[in-house]
């Protein structure tokens, strides 16, 4: 298992380019990275312009020069079933993220399953499953061409009410496993977000063991169990020995990827490099227990 961080820890596009963020993470010790495409769907981003492939090829060339690889990436986060103009555009950007992952060499693109309001009875859950199978299934030809997979992420329900729902699909382990198994494809696996699971009060040891070899990627982050805070491990209330023991038990073979932007990005820029280095050292400590 290799140690990785999302590049979004240094996301500050007015002052820090993606190349600079990559170079700074490498200087801190990281040799494996997570590329967060959802950060780059803003107006004026090189990812949404005509030269997006050239931009990603430049990043790949620099990564090769630095001896660093991308072990996973994150696709756009949005309401996928709305059907309005922005939804259609972000669906296009989802396909672009998958092709982009192929360019930079990231084997997995993380996406969040989607929900819509309903009774949350058997019929509603069956409809949600089919709608997700259809939506993500439409991405699979692009994934096949790019040679990458889709890792569907466990959700937290902290923002369900703001979306007019009393809960969200795939916040629980069983629903996520059932959805992923429904694809019957080696191109579809699971990304486990430790912070989301903590908000849901899940038994993370049992959950990770249930995922087994479906687990292809992780988002390692901490919180106080009340909101999605993206803190460094041991600064929230997650019981990390339970998580680490479960990863060891299933012989998890993906990367140990930090998603801890809230611990680093708010800092003055001159202090961020030291914080990234501290994150790397913390990760090395944790991997000694896996």
GROMACS .gro file of C-alpha atoms in nm, residues 31-127:
model
   97
   31UNK     CA    1   0.522   0.991  -0.473
   32UNK     CA    2   0.155   0.908  -0.539
   33UNK     CA    3  -0.121   1.163  -0.593
   34UNK     CA    4  -0.497   1.201  -0.638
   35UNK     CA    5  -0.615   1.442  -0.909
   36UNK     CA    6  -0.943   1.615  -0.816
   37UNK     CA    7  -1.114   1.701  -1.144
   38UNK     CA    8  -1.414   1.848  -0.965
   39UNK     CA    9  -1.195   2.139  -0.849
   40UNK     CA   10  -1.126   2.229  -1.210
   41UNK     CA   11  -1.479   2.276  -1.345
   42UNK     CA   12  -1.483   2.648  -1.259
   43UNK     CA   13  -1.500   2.929  -1.512
   44UNK     CA   14  -1.160   2.994  -1.670
   45UNK     CA   15  -1.018   2.655  -1.573
   46UNK     CA   16  -0.784   2.495  -1.826
   47UNK     CA   17  -0.978   2.171  -1.782
   48UNK     CA   18  -1.294   2.312  -1.940
   49UNK     CA   19  -1.117   2.490  -2.227
   50UNK     CA   20  -1.028   2.361  -2.571
   51UNK     CA   21  -0.671   2.285  -2.468
   52UNK     CA   22  -0.764   2.054  -2.180
   53UNK     CA   23  -0.589   1.748  -2.323
   54UNK     CA   24  -0.266   1.942  -2.372
   55UNK     CA   25  -0.291   2.070  -2.013
   56UNK     CA   26  -0.323   1.716  -1.880
   57UNK     CA   27  -0.045   1.585  -2.103
   58UNK     CA   28   0.180   1.859  -1.962
   59UNK     CA   29   0.091   1.748  -1.609
   60UNK     CA   30   0.163   1.386  -1.702
   61UNK     CA   31   0.501   1.479  -1.851
   62UNK     CA   32   0.599   1.668  -1.537
   63UNK     CA   33   0.479   1.383  -1.316
   64UNK     CA   34   0.698   1.143  -1.511
   65UNK     CA   35   0.995   1.377  -1.470
   66UNK     CA   36   0.936   1.392  -1.095
   67UNK     CA   37   0.888   1.017  -1.063
   68UNK     CA   38   0.535   1.055  -0.929
   69UNK     CA   39   0.217   0.873  -1.034
   70UNK     CA   40  -0.155   0.935  -1.003
   71UNK     CA   41  -0.320   0.645  -0.825
   72UNK     CA   42  -0.677   0.778  -0.837
   73UNK     CA   43  -0.881   1.082  -0.929
   74UNK     CA   44  -1.217   1.240  -0.846
   75UNK     CA   45  -1.489   1.319  -1.096
   76UNK     CA   46  -1.736   1.609  -1.075
   77UNK     CA   47  -1.978   1.623  -0.782
   78UNK     CA   48  -2.328   1.736  -0.882
   79UNK     CA   49  -2.697   1.644  -0.888
   80UNK     CA   50  -2.685   1.392  -1.170
   81UNK     CA   51  -3.057   1.339  -1.226
   82UNK     CA   52  -3.170   1.702  -1.260
   83UNK     CA   53  -3.145   1.711  -1.638
   84UNK     CA   54  -3.092   2.086  -1.672
   85UNK     CA   55  -2.823   2.253  -1.882
   86UNK     CA   56  -2.561   2.250  -1.607
   87UNK     CA   57  -2.631   1.885  -1.528
   88UNK     CA   58  -2.580   1.795  -1.895
   89UNK     CA   59  -2.256   1.994  -1.905
   90UNK     CA   60  -2.123   1.829  -1.589
   91UNK     CA   61  -2.214   1.490  -1.733
   92UNK     CA   62  -1.993   1.583  -2.028
   93UNK     CA   63  -1.722   1.685  -1.779
   94UNK     CA   64  -1.761   1.344  -1.612
   95UNK     CA   65  -1.674   1.175  -1.941
   96UNK     CA   66  -1.387   1.422  -1.978
   97UNK     CA   67  -1.262   1.334  -1.628
   98UNK     CA   68  -1.250   0.969  -1.723
   99UNK     CA   69  -1.058   1.039  -2.042
  100UNK     CA   70  -0.836   1.274  -1.841
  101UNK     CA   71  -0.764   1.002  -1.588
  102UNK     CA   72  -0.641   0.788  -1.874
  103UNK     CA   73  -0.410   1.066  -1.989
  104UNK     CA   74  -0.249   1.115  -1.647
  105UNK     CA   75  -0.241   0.741  -1.576
  106UNK     CA   76  -0.489   0.730  -1.286
  107UNK     CA   77  -0.653   0.384  -1.281
  108UNK     CA   78  -0.966   0.492  -1.090
  109UNK     CA   79  -1.207   0.786  -1.102
  110UNK     CA   80  -1.417   0.834  -0.790
  111UNK     CA   81  -1.783   0.932  -0.827
  112UNK     CA   82  -2.067   0.970  -0.578
  113UNK     CA   83  -2.389   0.770  -0.632
  114UNK     CA   84  -2.701   0.982  -0.681
  115UNK     CA   85  -3.041   1.002  -0.512
  116UNK     CA   86  -3.385   1.144  -0.578
  117UNK     CA   87  -3.675   1.199  -0.334
  118UNK     CA   88  -3.920   0.923  -0.262
  119UNK     CA   89  -4.071   0.694  -0.001
  120UNK     CA   90  -3.748   0.500   0.058
  121UNK     CA   91  -3.945   0.178   0.032
  122UNK     CA   92  -3.845  -0.125  -0.174
  123UNK     CA   93  -3.980   0.021  -0.498
  124UNK     CA   94  -3.798   0.351  -0.449
  125UNK     CA   95  -3.470   0.176  -0.366
  126UNK     CA   96  -3.503  -0.046  -0.672
  127UNK     CA   97  -3.560   0.263  -0.884
   0.00000   0.00000   0.00000
